[in-house]
C-alpha cells in the first residue's frame, strides 16, 4: 500500500529544531575544547619563553618544505613541520634551516644577556621542596617532555645534601694529576667517555687562552654549586665561584672567555636532583648563559648523554635532535669526539640513534659561538 504523501507529516520540519540544537552544542563544545587546548598550550608555552622585548617575529621559510624532512623520535619519524609547530615554536624557537641530524633554529624573541641572567636568578629564588620531587610536577609534563616528543622513565636520585651523593673531589691532587696520562685520568670518572674531552681539546689547542668550566689554558674559572678547595700553587691560574655569585656579577664575565667546558653537568639542570630549582628549560638557560660569557668565535666543549630525546627522571636528560637543536642555538657545531678515537668523527642520525630507547652515548661536541 502506498501512503498518501499529502497527508504524511514532513519529517525534516519536525527534526529541524533538534538538528539546530545539536549543531549549536557541537559548535560550542568544539570552540570550548579548542579554546581550552589553546589556553593550556599558551599557559605552558609562556613559562618556556623569555618576556617579549618587542623585536621578536616569526619568519616564513621560503626555500624549504619542512614536510619533506624527517627527524627520529621515540614515536618514530616525524616531519620537521610538525616539530616546528608543536614543539619549537612553543619554546620560542623556529626552524631556520632543515639540517640533519639536528635542525638549525633561530629564537623568535632572543633575550638580552641582562634578561638571561635575571630570569635565572628569579627562578633560583623560587621556593623549593625539602627533597627533590620523585615525579615530574603535576601539569608540567609537556614542558619537561617536549610536548610529548620525549620519552620518560623513572630513575630517581637525591643528591641534595646527601652524604653519598656526588661531590667535587680530587681538587687537592691537582699537582699530581697533571702528570697522569689520559688513561689514568679517565679512571676517575666515566672511563673512556671522559677521554673525549681530552681528545677534543688536543685537536683545538687552548694555549694562552682563558676558560670557564661549568659544573664540575691560562686561567680557569669553575662554576660549581659546592665550594672548592684549590691547591695554593694553582690559585693564580684556577678559581671557583658559586652559580648565584656568578650570575649576580655576570657583567664581569660578559664576552670574556676564549672557551668553556662542561661534561656531564648541564643535562641535570632543572631536574632537582642536586637541589637545584625545578625548571623545564634549566639546560637551555645554561646554554644562553654560556653564550653570553664567551667571546665571539669562542669554543664550547660540551659533553652529555646523546641518543633519542628522553628524560630518565630525575637523573638526567638524553639529548636527541629535538632538544639538541635548541641547545645549539647561537653556536656552530664544529666537530664531535669520542673517547676511543683521537680524531673527530661524523655524528650522523644513524650513530646518534644507534642505541635502544633510553640508550645513550657520551661524546664531547665542539661548538663555536656565532
C-alpha positions as a LaTeX table, in Angstrom:
\begin{tabular}{lrrr}
\hline
Residue & $x$ (\AA) & $y$ (\AA) & $z$ (\AA) \\
\hline
Unk1 & 0.00 & 0.00 & 0.00 \\
Unk2 & 1.33 & 3.40 & $-0.94$ \\
Unk3 & 0.94 & 6.13 & 1.68 \\
Unk4 & $-0.71$ & 9.37 & 0.82 \\
Unk5 & 2.23 & 11.84 & 0.71 \\
Unk6 & $-0.08$ & 14.80 & 1.04 \\
Unk7 & $-1.28$ & 13.62 & 4.45 \\
Unk8 & 2.15 & 12.45 & 5.77 \\
Unk9 & 3.78 & 14.97 & 8.16 \\
Unk10 & 7.05 & 16.30 & 6.75 \\
Unk11 & 9.96 & 14.71 & 8.64 \\
Unk12 & 12.54 & 17.47 & 8.17 \\
Unk13 & 10.45 & 20.28 & 9.70 \\
Unk14 & 9.89 & 18.07 & 12.74 \\
Unk15 & 13.55 & 17.33 & 13.39 \\
Unk16 & 14.95 & 20.66 & 12.23 \\
Unk17 & 14.81 & 22.24 & 15.72 \\
Unk18 & 16.63 & 19.19 & 17.12 \\
Unk19 & 19.33 & 19.46 & 14.45 \\
Unk20 & 19.78 & 23.12 & 15.28 \\
Unk21 & 20.18 & 22.36 & 18.98 \\
Unk22 & 22.64 & 19.52 & 18.31 \\
Unk23 & 24.58 & 21.68 & 15.88 \\
Unk24 & 24.86 & 24.51 & 18.38 \\
Unk25 & 26.00 & 22.11 & 21.10 \\
Unk26 & 28.66 & 20.59 & 18.83 \\
Unk27 & 29.85 & 24.04 & 17.82 \\
Unk28 & 30.02 & 25.26 & 21.41 \\
Unk29 & 31.81 & 22.09 & 22.52 \\
Unk30 & 34.33 & 22.38 & 19.69 \\
Unk31 & 35.03 & 26.03 & 20.40 \\
Unk32 & 35.30 & 25.34 & 24.13 \\
Unk33 & 37.62 & 22.38 & 23.59 \\
Unk34 & 39.86 & 24.19 & 21.13 \\
Unk35 & 39.87 & 27.27 & 23.31 \\
Unk36 & 40.77 & 25.21 & 26.37 \\
Unk37 & 43.53 & 23.41 & 24.48 \\
Unk38 & 44.83 & 26.69 & 23.11 \\
Unk39 & 44.80 & 28.33 & 26.53 \\
Unk40 & 46.60 & 25.34 & 28.03 \\
Unk41 & 49.33 & 25.45 & 25.37 \\
Unk42 & 49.64 & 29.22 & 25.77 \\
Unk43 & 49.94 & 28.85 & 29.54 \\
Unk44 & 52.60 & 26.14 & 29.36 \\
Unk45 & 54.43 & 27.79 & 26.48 \\
Unk46 & 54.56 & 31.15 & 28.25 \\
Unk47 & 56.68 & 29.60 & 31.01 \\
Unk48 & 59.19 & 28.36 & 28.46 \\
Unk49 & 59.79 & 31.69 & 26.75 \\
Unk50 & 61.52 & 34.87 & 27.79 \\
Unk51 & 59.45 & 38.06 & 28.14 \\
Unk52 & 58.86 & 39.74 & 24.78 \\
Unk53 & 61.29 & 42.57 & 24.09 \\
Unk54 & 59.40 & 43.90 & 21.08 \\
Unk55 & 61.79 & 42.62 & 18.43 \\
Unk56 & 60.59 & 39.05 & 18.00 \\
Unk57 & 58.76 & 37.87 & 14.91 \\
Unk58 & 58.17 & 34.58 & 13.16 \\
Unk59 & 59.83 & 34.18 & 9.76 \\
Unk60 & 58.37 & 32.21 & 6.88 \\
Unk61 & 60.66 & 29.62 & 5.30 \\
Unk62 & 60.63 & 30.05 & 1.54 \\
Unk63 & 63.36 & 27.73 & 0.28 \\
Unk64 & 62.29 & 24.59 & 2.16 \\
Unk65 & 59.19 & 22.50 & 2.64 \\
Unk66 & 59.57 & 21.17 & 6.18 \\
Unk67 & 57.18 & 18.32 & 5.39 \\
Unk68 & 59.99 & 16.79 & 3.32 \\
Unk69 & 62.43 & 16.46 & 6.23 \\
Unk70 & 62.06 & 13.88 & 8.98 \\
Unk71 & 63.56 & 13.57 & 12.45 \\
Unk72 & 63.63 & 10.42 & 14.54 \\
Unk73 & 61.83 & 10.46 & 17.88 \\
Unk74 & 60.84 & 7.68 & 20.26 \\
Unk75 & 57.47 & 7.73 & 18.47 \\
Unk76 & 59.12 & 7.11 & 15.11 \\
Unk77 & 59.96 & 9.56 & 12.34 \\
Unk78 & 58.22 & 12.94 & 12.50 \\
Unk79 & 58.43 & 15.64 & 9.84 \\
Unk80 & 60.02 & 18.95 & 10.74 \\
Unk81 & 56.87 & 20.94 & 10.03 \\
Unk82 & 55.09 & 19.10 & 12.83 \\
Unk83 & 58.01 & 19.62 & 15.23 \\
Unk84 & 58.27 & 23.28 & 14.28 \\
Unk85 & 54.61 & 23.92 & 15.08 \\
Unk86 & 54.13 & 21.58 & 18.03 \\
Unk87 & 57.47 & 21.87 & 19.81 \\
Unk88 & 59.96 & 24.51 & 18.72 \\
Unk89 & 57.58 & 27.47 & 18.47 \\
Unk90 & 56.12 & 26.63 & 21.88 \\
Unk91 & 59.62 & 27.01 & 23.33 \\
Unk92 & 60.23 & 30.27 & 21.46 \\
Unk93 & 62.30 & 28.86 & 18.58 \\
Unk94 & 61.64 & 28.02 & 14.95 \\
Unk95 & 63.49 & 26.14 & 12.23 \\
Unk96 & 65.74 & 28.33 & 10.12 \\
Unk97 & 67.24 & 25.52 & 8.06 \\
Unk98 & 66.25 & 21.81 & 7.99 \\
Unk99 & 69.75 & 20.44 & 8.60 \\
Unk100 & 70.29 & 16.83 & 9.69 \\
Unk101 & 70.72 & 15.18 & 12.09 \\
Unk102 & 69.94 & 18.38 & 14.04 \\
Unk103 & 67.74 & 21.19 & 12.65 \\
Unk104 & 69.19 & 24.71 & 12.72 \\
Unk105 & 67.00 & 27.08 & 14.74 \\
Unk106 & 66.58 & 30.75 & 15.45 \\
Unk107 & 65.00 & 32.32 & 18.51 \\
Unk108 & 61.82 & 34.19 & 17.68 \\
Unk109 & 62.45 & 36.60 & 20.54 \\
Unk110 & 66.09 & 36.41 & 21.63 \\
Unk111 & 66.61 & 37.70 & 25.19 \\
Unk112 & 69.35 & 40.10 & 26.16 \\
Unk113 & 72.09 & 38.78 & 28.45 \\
Unk114 & 70.67 & 41.00 & 31.18 \\
Unk115 & 67.37 & 39.16 & 30.87 \\
Unk116 & 69.03 & 35.73 & 30.66 \\
Unk117 & 70.78 & 36.19 & 33.99 \\
Unk118 & 67.92 & 38.00 & 35.76 \\
Unk119 & 65.49 & 35.23 & 34.78 \\
Unk120 & 67.92 & 32.57 & 36.03 \\
Unk121 & 68.18 & 34.43 & 39.33 \\
Unk122 & 64.39 & 34.74 & 39.59 \\
Unk123 & 63.90 & 31.01 & 39.06 \\
Unk124 & 66.68 & 30.16 & 41.53 \\
Unk125 & 64.89 & 32.11 & 44.26 \\
Unk126 & 61.56 & 30.30 & 43.91 \\
Unk127 & 60.61 & 28.10 & 46.91 \\
Unk128 & 61.79 & 24.51 & 46.53 \\
Unk129 & 60.69 & 21.30 & 48.27 \\
Unk130 & 62.81 & 19.80 & 51.04 \\
Unk131 & 63.68 & 16.83 & 48.83 \\
Unk132 & 63.79 & 16.60 & 45.03 \\
Unk133 & 60.35 & 15.59 & 43.68 \\
Unk134 & 60.11 & 11.92 & 42.75 \\
Unk135 & 57.80 & 12.69 & 39.85 \\
Unk136 & 57.55 & 15.46 & 37.28 \\
Unk137 & 55.31 & 18.09 & 38.92 \\
Unk138 & 51.63 & 17.94 & 38.02 \\
Unk139 & 50.82 & 19.94 & 34.92 \\
Unk140 & 54.50 & 20.20 & 33.92 \\
Unk141 & 54.89 & 17.04 & 31.84 \\
Unk142 & 54.52 & 18.76 & 28.47 \\
Unk143 & 57.04 & 21.43 & 29.40 \\
Unk144 & 59.61 & 18.86 & 30.52 \\
Unk145 & 58.91 & 16.29 & 27.79 \\
Unk146 & 58.92 & 18.40 & 24.62 \\
Unk147 & 55.11 & 18.33 & 24.45 \\
Unk148 & 55.06 & 14.56 & 24.17 \\
Unk149 & 58.00 & 14.05 & 21.80 \\
Unk150 & 60.48 & 12.95 & 24.50 \\
Unk151 & 60.24 & 9.57 & 26.22 \\
Unk152 & 60.31 & 9.29 & 30.01 \\
Unk153 & 61.10 & 6.64 & 32.58 \\
Unk154 & 61.70 & 6.76 & 36.31 \\
Unk155 & 65.23 & 6.78 & 37.73 \\
Unk156 & 65.34 & 8.75 & 40.95 \\
Unk157 & 68.33 & 10.03 & 42.93 \\
Unk158 & 68.53 & 12.53 & 45.76 \\
Unk159 & 71.93 & 14.21 & 45.80 \\
Unk160 & 70.75 & 17.27 & 47.70 \\
Unk161 & 72.92 & 17.46 & 50.82 \\
Unk162 & 73.44 & 13.71 & 50.54 \\
Unk163 & 76.45 & 12.15 & 52.23 \\
Unk164 & 76.60 & 9.55 & 49.47 \\
Unk165 & 75.79 & 11.96 & 46.65 \\
Unk166 & 78.25 & 13.16 & 44.04 \\
Unk167 & 80.57 & 15.86 & 45.35 \\
Unk168 & 83.65 & 17.58 & 43.93 \\
Unk169 & 86.79 & 15.57 & 44.56 \\
Unk170 & 90.50 & 15.40 & 43.73 \\
Unk171 & 90.94 & 19.19 & 43.79 \\
Unk172 & 93.65 & 18.68 & 46.41 \\
Unk173 & 95.58 & 16.43 & 44.00 \\
Unk174 & 95.96 & 18.76 & 41.01 \\
Unk175 & 99.76 & 18.86 & 41.15 \\
Unk176 & 99.82 & 15.08 & 40.95 \\
Unk177 & 97.05 & 14.70 & 38.40 \\
Unk178 & 98.60 & 16.96 & 35.77 \\
Unk179 & 101.35 & 14.36 & 35.38 \\
Unk180 & 98.94 & 11.48 & 34.74 \\
Unk181 & 98.35 & 10.03 & 31.27 \\
Unk182 & 94.83 & 10.43 & 29.90 \\
Unk183 & 94.05 & 6.75 & 30.53 \\
Unk184 & 94.64 & 7.17 & 34.26 \\
Unk185 & 92.66 & 10.40 & 34.35 \\
Unk186 & 89.78 & 8.55 & 32.71 \\
Unk187 & 89.62 & 6.14 & 35.62 \\
Unk188 & 88.39 & 8.95 & 37.90 \\
Unk189 & 85.01 & 9.16 & 36.16 \\
Unk190 & 83.24 & 7.88 & 33.03 \\
Unk191 & 86.33 & 5.89 & 31.96 \\
Unk192 & 86.59 & 6.02 & 28.14 \\
Unk193 & 83.84 & 8.62 & 27.69 \\
Unk194 & 85.69 & 11.32 & 29.63 \\
Unk195 & 88.75 & 10.91 & 27.38 \\
Unk196 & 86.63 & 12.50 & 24.65 \\
Unk197 & 87.19 & 15.88 & 26.35 \\
Unk198 & 90.96 & 15.34 & 26.22 \\
Unk199 & 90.80 & 14.37 & 22.54 \\
Unk200 & 88.65 & 17.39 & 21.67 \\
Unk201 & 90.94 & 19.84 & 23.44 \\
Unk202 & 94.03 & 18.24 & 21.90 \\
Unk203 & 92.54 & 18.94 & 18.47 \\
Unk204 & 91.60 & 22.53 & 19.34 \\
Unk205 & 94.63 & 23.98 & 21.08 \\
Unk206 & 93.92 & 26.29 & 24.02 \\
Unk207 & 97.42 & 27.61 & 24.74 \\
Unk208 & 97.32 & 31.05 & 26.33 \\
Unk209 & 93.52 & 31.13 & 26.44 \\
Unk210 & 91.20 & 31.83 & 29.37 \\
Unk211 & 88.30 & 29.49 & 30.05 \\
Unk212 & 85.38 & 28.64 & 32.29 \\
Unk213 & 84.27 & 25.21 & 33.45 \\
Unk214 & 80.55 & 24.76 & 34.01 \\
Unk215 & 79.62 & 22.31 & 36.77 \\
Unk216 & 82.21 & 20.41 & 37.86 \\
Unk217 & 94.62 & 27.49 & 29.15 \\
Unk218 & 95.92 & 30.21 & 31.08 \\
Unk219 & 93.25 & 30.83 & 33.65 \\
Unk220 & 90.29 & 28.62 & 34.54 \\
Unk221 & 87.15 & 29.65 & 36.42 \\
Unk222 & 84.93 & 26.81 & 37.65 \\
Unk223 & 81.24 & 27.49 & 38.30 \\
Unk224 & 80.21 & 24.92 & 40.90 \\
Unk225 & 77.40 & 24.53 & 43.46 \\
Unk226 & 79.91 & 23.31 & 46.05 \\
Unk227 & 82.81 & 25.35 & 47.40 \\
Unk228 & 86.13 & 24.06 & 46.10 \\
Unk229 & 89.47 & 23.89 & 47.88 \\
Unk230 & 92.15 & 24.56 & 45.27 \\
Unk231 & 95.82 & 23.92 & 45.98 \\
Unk232 & 97.80 & 27.07 & 46.74 \\
Unk233 & 100.16 & 26.69 & 43.79 \\
Unk234 & 97.26 & 26.76 & 41.31 \\
Unk235 & 95.27 & 29.67 & 42.72 \\
Unk236 & 96.88 & 32.17 & 40.36 \\
Unk237 & 95.51 & 30.16 & 37.42 \\
Unk238 & 92.41 & 28.46 & 38.81 \\
Unk239 & 89.46 & 29.77 & 40.81 \\
Unk240 & 85.87 & 28.82 & 41.56 \\
Unk241 & 82.61 & 30.64 & 42.11 \\
Unk242 & 79.11 & 29.68 & 43.23 \\
Unk243 & 76.45 & 29.90 & 40.49 \\
Unk244 & 74.43 & 32.59 & 42.29 \\
Unk245 & 77.54 & 34.77 & 42.75 \\
Unk246 & 78.45 & 34.21 & 39.12 \\
Unk247 & 75.01 & 35.33 & 37.97 \\
Unk248 & 74.91 & 38.39 & 40.21 \\
Unk249 & 78.26 & 39.52 & 38.78 \\
Unk250 & 77.72 & 38.41 & 35.20 \\
Unk251 & 78.80 & 41.77 & 33.73 \\
Unk252 & 82.32 & 40.99 & 34.94 \\
Unk253 & 82.42 & 37.90 & 32.75 \\
Unk254 & 80.43 & 39.02 & 29.69 \\
Unk255 & 82.24 & 38.22 & 26.40 \\
Unk256 & 85.36 & 37.43 & 28.42 \\
Unk257 & 86.28 & 33.79 & 27.87 \\
Unk258 & 88.01 & 32.14 & 24.92 \\
Unk259 & 86.49 & 28.76 & 25.74 \\
Unk260 & 84.09 & 26.99 & 28.08 \\
Unk261 & 83.84 & 23.33 & 29.03 \\
Unk262 & 81.03 & 21.27 & 30.51 \\
Unk263 & 80.94 & 17.49 & 30.75 \\
Unk264 & 78.11 & 15.59 & 32.41 \\
Unk265 & 76.62 & 18.65 & 34.05 \\
Unk266 & 74.07 & 20.62 & 32.03 \\
Unk267 & 71.82 & 17.59 & 31.44 \\
Unk268 & 70.91 & 17.72 & 35.16 \\
Unk269 & 69.95 & 21.40 & 35.24 \\
Unk270 & 66.35 & 21.95 & 36.27 \\
Unk271 & 65.58 & 18.36 & 37.29 \\
Unk272 & 66.07 & 18.98 & 41.02 \\
Unk273 & 68.39 & 16.05 & 41.67 \\
Unk274 & 71.05 & 18.25 & 43.26 \\
Unk275 & 68.60 & 20.57 & 44.98 \\
Unk276 & 68.54 & 22.94 & 42.02 \\
Unk277 & 65.22 & 24.61 & 41.13 \\
Unk278 & 62.74 & 22.59 & 39.08 \\
Unk279 & 62.88 & 24.21 & 35.65 \\
Unk280 & 61.88 & 22.58 & 32.33 \\
Unk281 & 64.32 & 24.81 & 30.44 \\
Unk282 & 67.12 & 24.80 & 33.01 \\
Unk283 & 69.57 & 23.36 & 30.48 \\
Unk284 & 68.58 & 25.86 & 27.79 \\
Unk285 & 69.16 & 28.68 & 30.26 \\
Unk286 & 72.69 & 27.37 & 30.89 \\
Unk287 & 73.47 & 27.42 & 27.17 \\
Unk288 & 72.32 & 31.03 & 26.86 \\
Unk289 & 74.45 & 31.98 & 29.87 \\
Unk290 & 77.49 & 30.34 & 28.27 \\
Unk291 & 76.78 & 32.17 & 25.03 \\
Unk292 & 76.81 & 35.47 & 26.94 \\
Unk293 & 80.22 & 34.93 & 28.56 \\
Unk294 & 82.08 & 33.57 & 25.53 \\
Unk295 & 83.87 & 35.86 & 23.13 \\
Unk296 & 82.63 & 35.80 & 19.55 \\
Unk297 & 84.25 & 32.76 & 17.98 \\
Unk298 & 84.85 & 31.25 & 21.42 \\
Unk299 & 84.71 & 27.46 & 21.76 \\
Unk300 & 82.43 & 25.34 & 23.91 \\
Unk301 & 83.45 & 21.76 & 24.74 \\
Unk302 & 80.16 & 20.13 & 25.61 \\
Unk303 & 79.52 & 16.58 & 26.77 \\
Unk304 & 76.26 & 14.97 & 27.88 \\
Unk305 & 74.16 & 11.86 & 27.09 \\
Unk306 & 73.21 & 11.58 & 23.42 \\
Unk307 & 70.57 & 9.36 & 21.85 \\
Unk308 & 66.85 & 9.70 & 21.19 \\
Unk309 & 65.18 & 12.56 & 23.10 \\
Unk310 & 64.21 & 11.36 & 26.58 \\
Unk311 & 64.35 & 12.04 & 30.31 \\
Unk312 & 65.27 & 9.47 & 32.92 \\
Unk313 & 63.68 & 11.42 & 35.72 \\
Unk314 & 65.22 & 12.83 & 37.82 \\
Unk315 & 68.73 & 11.67 & 36.96 \\
Unk316 & 69.33 & 13.29 & 33.56 \\
Unk317 & 68.14 & 14.17 & 30.09 \\
Unk318 & 69.16 & 12.28 & 26.97 \\
Unk319 & 69.64 & 14.60 & 24.02 \\
Unk320 & 68.28 & 13.78 & 20.60 \\
Unk321 & 67.80 & 16.02 & 17.56 \\
Unk322 & 64.88 & 18.00 & 19.03 \\
Unk323 & 66.47 & 19.26 & 22.23 \\
Unk324 & 69.93 & 19.44 & 20.67 \\
Unk325 & 68.54 & 21.89 & 18.13 \\
Unk326 & 67.54 & 24.29 & 20.92 \\
Unk327 & 70.78 & 23.72 & 22.84 \\
Unk328 & 72.85 & 24.56 & 19.75 \\
Unk329 & 71.15 & 27.90 & 19.12 \\
Unk330 & 73.74 & 30.66 & 18.64 \\
Unk331 & 76.55 & 28.17 & 18.00 \\
Unk332 & 78.09 & 26.40 & 15.05 \\
Unk333 & 78.61 & 22.67 & 15.58 \\
Unk334 & 82.22 & 22.09 & 14.53 \\
Unk335 & 83.05 & 18.51 & 15.47 \\
Unk336 & 82.40 & 15.54 & 17.76 \\
Unk337 & 84.91 & 13.38 & 19.64 \\
Unk338 & 84.68 & 10.02 & 21.36 \\
Unk339 & 86.98 & 8.57 & 23.98 \\
Unk340 & 88.09 & 5.77 & 21.70 \\
Unk341 & 89.28 & 7.90 & 18.77 \\
Unk342 & 91.75 & 10.77 & 18.82 \\
Unk343 & 90.24 & 12.34 & 15.70 \\
Unk344 & 86.75 & 13.75 & 15.23 \\
Unk345 & 84.03 & 11.61 & 13.69 \\
Unk346 & 80.74 & 12.28 & 11.91 \\
Unk347 & 77.83 & 12.04 & 14.35 \\
Unk348 & 75.09 & 11.28 & 11.83 \\
Unk349 & 71.49 & 10.25 & 12.50 \\
Unk350 & 72.31 & 6.55 & 12.41 \\
Unk351 & 75.04 & 6.85 & 15.02 \\
Unk352 & 73.04 & 9.26 & 17.19 \\
Unk353 & 70.14 & 6.80 & 17.40 \\
Unk354 & 72.20 & 3.59 & 17.39 \\
Unk355 & 71.07 & 2.58 & 20.88 \\
Unk356 & 67.65 & 1.40 & 22.03 \\
Unk357 & 65.26 & 3.81 & 23.76 \\
Unk358 & 66.97 & 5.31 & 26.81 \\
Unk359 & 70.30 & 4.02 & 25.50 \\
Unk360 & 72.96 & 6.70 & 25.15 \\
Unk361 & 76.47 & 7.73 & 24.19 \\
Unk362 & 78.56 & 10.35 & 25.98 \\
Unk363 & 80.68 & 12.25 & 23.47 \\
Unk364 & 82.26 & 15.70 & 23.51 \\
Unk365 & 80.98 & 18.15 & 20.91 \\
Unk366 & 82.90 & 21.27 & 19.96 \\
Unk367 & 80.75 & 24.33 & 19.29 \\
Unk368 & 81.77 & 27.82 & 18.18 \\
Unk369 & 79.88 & 30.93 & 19.24 \\
Unk370 & 78.49 & 32.78 & 16.23 \\
\hline
\end{tabular}
